[in-house]
Short mmCIF file of C-alpha atoms in Angstrom, two decimals:
data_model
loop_
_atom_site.label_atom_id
_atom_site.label_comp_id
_atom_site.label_asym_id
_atom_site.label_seq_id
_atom_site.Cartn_x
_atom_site.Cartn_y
_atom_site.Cartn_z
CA UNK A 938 1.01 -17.33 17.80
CA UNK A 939 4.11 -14.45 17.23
CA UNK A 940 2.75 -11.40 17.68
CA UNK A 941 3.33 -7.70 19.67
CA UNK A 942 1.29 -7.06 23.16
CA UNK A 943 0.35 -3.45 24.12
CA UNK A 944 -0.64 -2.87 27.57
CA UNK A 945 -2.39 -1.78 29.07
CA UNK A 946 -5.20 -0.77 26.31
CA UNK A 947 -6.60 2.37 28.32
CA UNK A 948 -4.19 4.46 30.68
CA UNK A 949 -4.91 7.50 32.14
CA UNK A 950 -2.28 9.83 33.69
CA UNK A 951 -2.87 13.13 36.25
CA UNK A 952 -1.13 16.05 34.71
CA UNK A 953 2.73 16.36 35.77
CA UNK A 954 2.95 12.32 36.33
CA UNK A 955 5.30 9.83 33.78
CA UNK A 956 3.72 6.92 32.60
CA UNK A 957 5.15 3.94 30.66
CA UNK A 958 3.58 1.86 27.76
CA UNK A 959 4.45 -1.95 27.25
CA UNK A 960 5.25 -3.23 24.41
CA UNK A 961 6.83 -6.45 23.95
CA UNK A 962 7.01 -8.69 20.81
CA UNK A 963 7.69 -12.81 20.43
CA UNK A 964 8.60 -12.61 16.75
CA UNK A 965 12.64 -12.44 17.17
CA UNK A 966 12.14 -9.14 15.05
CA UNK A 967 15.37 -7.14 15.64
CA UNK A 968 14.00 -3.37 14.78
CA UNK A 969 10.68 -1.83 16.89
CA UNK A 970 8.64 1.06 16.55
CA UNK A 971 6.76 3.68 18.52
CA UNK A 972 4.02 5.89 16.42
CA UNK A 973 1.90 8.51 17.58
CA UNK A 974 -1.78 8.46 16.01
CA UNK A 975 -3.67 12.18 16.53
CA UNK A 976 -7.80 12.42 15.34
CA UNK A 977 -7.47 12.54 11.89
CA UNK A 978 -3.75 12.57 11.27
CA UNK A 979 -1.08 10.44 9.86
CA UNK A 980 0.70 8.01 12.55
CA UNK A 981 4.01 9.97 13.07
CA UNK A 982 7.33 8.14 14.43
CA UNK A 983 8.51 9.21 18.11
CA UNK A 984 11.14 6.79 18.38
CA UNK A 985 13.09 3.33 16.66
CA UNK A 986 15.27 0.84 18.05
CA UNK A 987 17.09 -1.54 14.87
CA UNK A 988 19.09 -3.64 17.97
CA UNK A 989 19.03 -3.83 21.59
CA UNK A 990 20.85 -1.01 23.52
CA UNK A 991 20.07 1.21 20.33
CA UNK A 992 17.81 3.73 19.42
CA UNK A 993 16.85 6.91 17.50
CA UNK A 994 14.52 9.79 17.73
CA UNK A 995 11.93 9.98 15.47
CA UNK A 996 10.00 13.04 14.46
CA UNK A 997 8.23 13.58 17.66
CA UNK A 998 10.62 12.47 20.24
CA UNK A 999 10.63 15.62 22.77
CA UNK A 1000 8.87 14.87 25.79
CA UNK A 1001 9.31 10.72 25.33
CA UNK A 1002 12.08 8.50 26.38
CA UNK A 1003 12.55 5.02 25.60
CA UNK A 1004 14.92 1.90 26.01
CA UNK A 1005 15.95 -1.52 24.82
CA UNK A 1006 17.20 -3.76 27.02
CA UNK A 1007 16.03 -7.27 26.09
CA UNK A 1008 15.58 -7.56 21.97
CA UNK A 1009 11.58 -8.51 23.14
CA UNK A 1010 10.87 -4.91 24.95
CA UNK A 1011 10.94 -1.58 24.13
CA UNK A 1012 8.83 0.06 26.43
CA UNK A 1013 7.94 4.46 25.94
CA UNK A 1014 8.06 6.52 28.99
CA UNK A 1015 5.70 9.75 28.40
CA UNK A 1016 7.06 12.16 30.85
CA UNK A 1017 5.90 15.14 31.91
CA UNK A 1018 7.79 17.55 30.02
CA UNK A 1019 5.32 15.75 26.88
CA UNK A 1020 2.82 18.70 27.03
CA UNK A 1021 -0.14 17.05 25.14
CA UNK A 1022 -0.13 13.59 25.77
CA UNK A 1023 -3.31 13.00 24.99
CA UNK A 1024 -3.39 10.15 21.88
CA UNK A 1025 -3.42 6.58 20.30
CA UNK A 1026 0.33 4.86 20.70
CA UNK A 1027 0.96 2.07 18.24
CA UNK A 1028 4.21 -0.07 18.89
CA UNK A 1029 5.37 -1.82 15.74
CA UNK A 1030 8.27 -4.32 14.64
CA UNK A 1031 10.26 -5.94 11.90
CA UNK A 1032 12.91 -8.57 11.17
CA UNK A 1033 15.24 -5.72 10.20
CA UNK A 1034 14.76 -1.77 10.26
CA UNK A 1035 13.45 0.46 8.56
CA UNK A 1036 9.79 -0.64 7.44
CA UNK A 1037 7.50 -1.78 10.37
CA UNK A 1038 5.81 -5.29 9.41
CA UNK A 1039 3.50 -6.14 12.30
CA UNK A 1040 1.72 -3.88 14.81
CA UNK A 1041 0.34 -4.39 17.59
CA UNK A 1042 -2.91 -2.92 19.00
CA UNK A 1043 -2.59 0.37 20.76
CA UNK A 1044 -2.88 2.15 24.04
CA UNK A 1045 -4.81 4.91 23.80
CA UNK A 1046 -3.85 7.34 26.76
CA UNK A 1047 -5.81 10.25 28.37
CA UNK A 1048 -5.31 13.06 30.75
CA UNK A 1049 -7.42 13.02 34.10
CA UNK B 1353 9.19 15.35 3.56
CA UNK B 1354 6.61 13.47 1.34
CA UNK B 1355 3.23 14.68 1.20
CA UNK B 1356 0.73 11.92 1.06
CA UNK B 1357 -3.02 12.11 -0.04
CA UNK B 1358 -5.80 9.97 0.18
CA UNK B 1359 -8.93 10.23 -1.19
CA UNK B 1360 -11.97 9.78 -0.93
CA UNK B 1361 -11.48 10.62 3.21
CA UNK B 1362 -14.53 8.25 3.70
CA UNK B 1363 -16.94 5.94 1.83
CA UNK B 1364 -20.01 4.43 2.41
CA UNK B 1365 -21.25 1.57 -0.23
CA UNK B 1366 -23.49 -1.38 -0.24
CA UNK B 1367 -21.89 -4.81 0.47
CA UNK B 1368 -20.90 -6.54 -2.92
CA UNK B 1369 -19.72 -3.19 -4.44
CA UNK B 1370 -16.26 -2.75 -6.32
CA UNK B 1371 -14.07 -0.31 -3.99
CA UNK B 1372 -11.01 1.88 -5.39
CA UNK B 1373 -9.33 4.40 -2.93
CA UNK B 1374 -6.49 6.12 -4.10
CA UNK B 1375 -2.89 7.45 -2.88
CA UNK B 1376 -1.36 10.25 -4.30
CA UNK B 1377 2.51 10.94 -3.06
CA UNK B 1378 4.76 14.22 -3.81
CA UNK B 1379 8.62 12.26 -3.81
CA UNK B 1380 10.27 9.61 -5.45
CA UNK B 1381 9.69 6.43 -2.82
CA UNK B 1382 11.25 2.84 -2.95
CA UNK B 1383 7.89 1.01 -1.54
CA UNK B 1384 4.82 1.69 -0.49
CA UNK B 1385 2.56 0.10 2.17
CA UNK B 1386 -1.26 -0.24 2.51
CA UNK B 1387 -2.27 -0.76 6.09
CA UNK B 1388 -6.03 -1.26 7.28
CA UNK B 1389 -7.36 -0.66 10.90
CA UNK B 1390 -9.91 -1.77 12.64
CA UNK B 1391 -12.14 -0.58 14.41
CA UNK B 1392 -10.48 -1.14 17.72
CA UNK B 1393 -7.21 0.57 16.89
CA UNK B 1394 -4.71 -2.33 16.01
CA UNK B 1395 -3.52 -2.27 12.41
CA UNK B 1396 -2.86 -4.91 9.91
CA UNK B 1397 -0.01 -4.58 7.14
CA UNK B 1398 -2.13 -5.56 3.57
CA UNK B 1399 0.82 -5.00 1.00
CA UNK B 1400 4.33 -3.90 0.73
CA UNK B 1401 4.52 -3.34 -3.17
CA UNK B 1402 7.34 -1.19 -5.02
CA UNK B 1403 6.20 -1.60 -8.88
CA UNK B 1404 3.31 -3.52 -10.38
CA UNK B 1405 0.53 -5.01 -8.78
CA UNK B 1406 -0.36 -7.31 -5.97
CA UNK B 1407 -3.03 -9.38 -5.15
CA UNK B 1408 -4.32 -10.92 -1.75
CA UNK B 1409 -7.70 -13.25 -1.79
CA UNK B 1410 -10.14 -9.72 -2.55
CA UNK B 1411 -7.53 -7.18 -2.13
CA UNK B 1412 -5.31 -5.65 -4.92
CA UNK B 1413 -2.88 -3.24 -4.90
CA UNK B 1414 -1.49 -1.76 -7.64
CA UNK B 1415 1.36 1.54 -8.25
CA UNK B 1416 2.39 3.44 -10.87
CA UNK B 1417 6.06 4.74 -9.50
CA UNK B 1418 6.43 7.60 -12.52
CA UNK B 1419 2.66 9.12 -11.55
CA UNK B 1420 3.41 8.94 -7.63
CA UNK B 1421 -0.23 6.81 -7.64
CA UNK B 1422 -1.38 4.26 -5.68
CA UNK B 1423 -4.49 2.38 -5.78
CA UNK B 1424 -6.19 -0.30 -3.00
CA UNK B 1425 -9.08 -2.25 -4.67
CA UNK B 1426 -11.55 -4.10 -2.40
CA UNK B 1427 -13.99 -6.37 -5.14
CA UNK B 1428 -17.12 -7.93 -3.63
CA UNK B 1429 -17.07 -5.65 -0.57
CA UNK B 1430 -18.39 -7.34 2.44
CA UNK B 1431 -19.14 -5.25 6.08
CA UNK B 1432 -15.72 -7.30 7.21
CA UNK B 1433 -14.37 -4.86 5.10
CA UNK B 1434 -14.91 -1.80 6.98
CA UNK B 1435 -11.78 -0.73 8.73
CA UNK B 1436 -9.65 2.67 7.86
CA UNK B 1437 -7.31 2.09 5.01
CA UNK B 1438 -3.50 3.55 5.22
CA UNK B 1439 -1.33 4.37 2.82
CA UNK B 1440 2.13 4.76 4.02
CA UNK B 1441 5.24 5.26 1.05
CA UNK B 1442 8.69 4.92 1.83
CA UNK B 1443 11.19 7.29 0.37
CA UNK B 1444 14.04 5.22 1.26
CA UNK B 1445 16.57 5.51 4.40
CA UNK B 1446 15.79 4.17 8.04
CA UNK B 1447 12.20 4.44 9.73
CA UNK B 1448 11.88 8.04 9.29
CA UNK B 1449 11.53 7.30 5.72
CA UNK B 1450 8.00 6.06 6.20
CA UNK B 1451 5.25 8.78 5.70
CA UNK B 1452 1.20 7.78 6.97
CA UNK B 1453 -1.36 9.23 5.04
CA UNK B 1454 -4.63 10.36 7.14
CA UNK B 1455 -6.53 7.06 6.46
CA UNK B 1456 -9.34 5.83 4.14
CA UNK B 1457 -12.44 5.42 6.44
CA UNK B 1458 -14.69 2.46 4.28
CA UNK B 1459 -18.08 1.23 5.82
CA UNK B 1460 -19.84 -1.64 3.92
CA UNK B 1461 -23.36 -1.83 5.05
CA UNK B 1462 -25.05 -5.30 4.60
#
């Protein structure tokens, strides 16, 4: 079955480390996503990729780097410049930008 | 920026019940999405609608573009059911078009 992969589910980073989140997707979709999810807030956009070797910043892209390589990756780096990391990441995709169609299901990260 | 508003913020009702949560939205869009998540975190697209009304097995959606009103209808309710609901319009443009409201949280007790 097509769908997007998220891993791991649970990460934990020390204070002052980067981390990176998988996310990879076998649904030949050419645009993917990276939200943000906060207790009891909206999911807000970090950053979007509509082909490979392209992306934009979203609304919350300080402290976050991505990339896109291969059309199936686009992996988020959460450096430590990202002063509250702490939150629920959701990776999404679609055939063509601008409207996410299938999500996958989240890595929730902490702070040791 | 659009300002999106969901309400009721939770709801508890019995299984069988008729559910209605609503979506107000402050600008003009060009589609809006209803997204449920479960209780594990992943999230499931339910409609993409941009006039009219939609229907999915129980589910309906249904907007009224020139009152900025959305409504998600869940008939015979079953604890399945009980996810958060999502309302997300789009006012047009690329992905930063898309605005999330804060979630419907529905639990259907048996």
């Amino acid at each position: 079955d097509g769908g997007i992969t998220q891993s791991p589910k649970y990460l934990f980073r020390k204070e002052g480390q980067n981390v990176t989140l998988s996310c990879e997707q076998n649904l030949n979709h050419d645009a993917m996503y990276w939200y943000r999810q906060d207790p009891g807030q909206g999911l807000r956009l970090i950053y979007y990729s509509q082909i490979v070797n392209d992306f934009q910043k979203g609304d919350i892209a300080e402290g976050y780097s991505v990339s896109r390589e291969k059309k199936e990756s686009f992996p988020l780096t959460v450096t430590s410049a990202q002063k509250n990391p702490t939150a629920f990441y959701l990776c999404a995709s679609s055939i063509i930008g601008g409207q996410p169609q299938h999500f996958g299901d989240g890595t929730r990260l902490s702070i040791l | 920026k659009n300002e999106v508003e969901q309400s009721p913020q939770n709801l508890t009702a019995q299984e069988g019940e008729f559910i209605t949560i609503n979506c107000s939205y402050s600008v003009g869009i060009s589609a809006l999405h209803w997204l449920q998540q479960h209780p594990g975190g992943g999230i499931v697209s339910l409609f993409m609608l941009s006039s009219g009304k939609k229907k999915h097995g129980r589910l309906i959606a249904t907007i009224n573009i020139q009152e900025k009103h959305s409504s998600l209808h869940i008939t015979a309710s079953h604890p399945r059911d009980s996810a958060v609901y999502i309302c997300a319009p789009h006012s047009g443009g690329g992905a930063d078009g898309l605005t999330f409201g804060k979630g419907t949280h529905l639990i259907i007790q048996p």
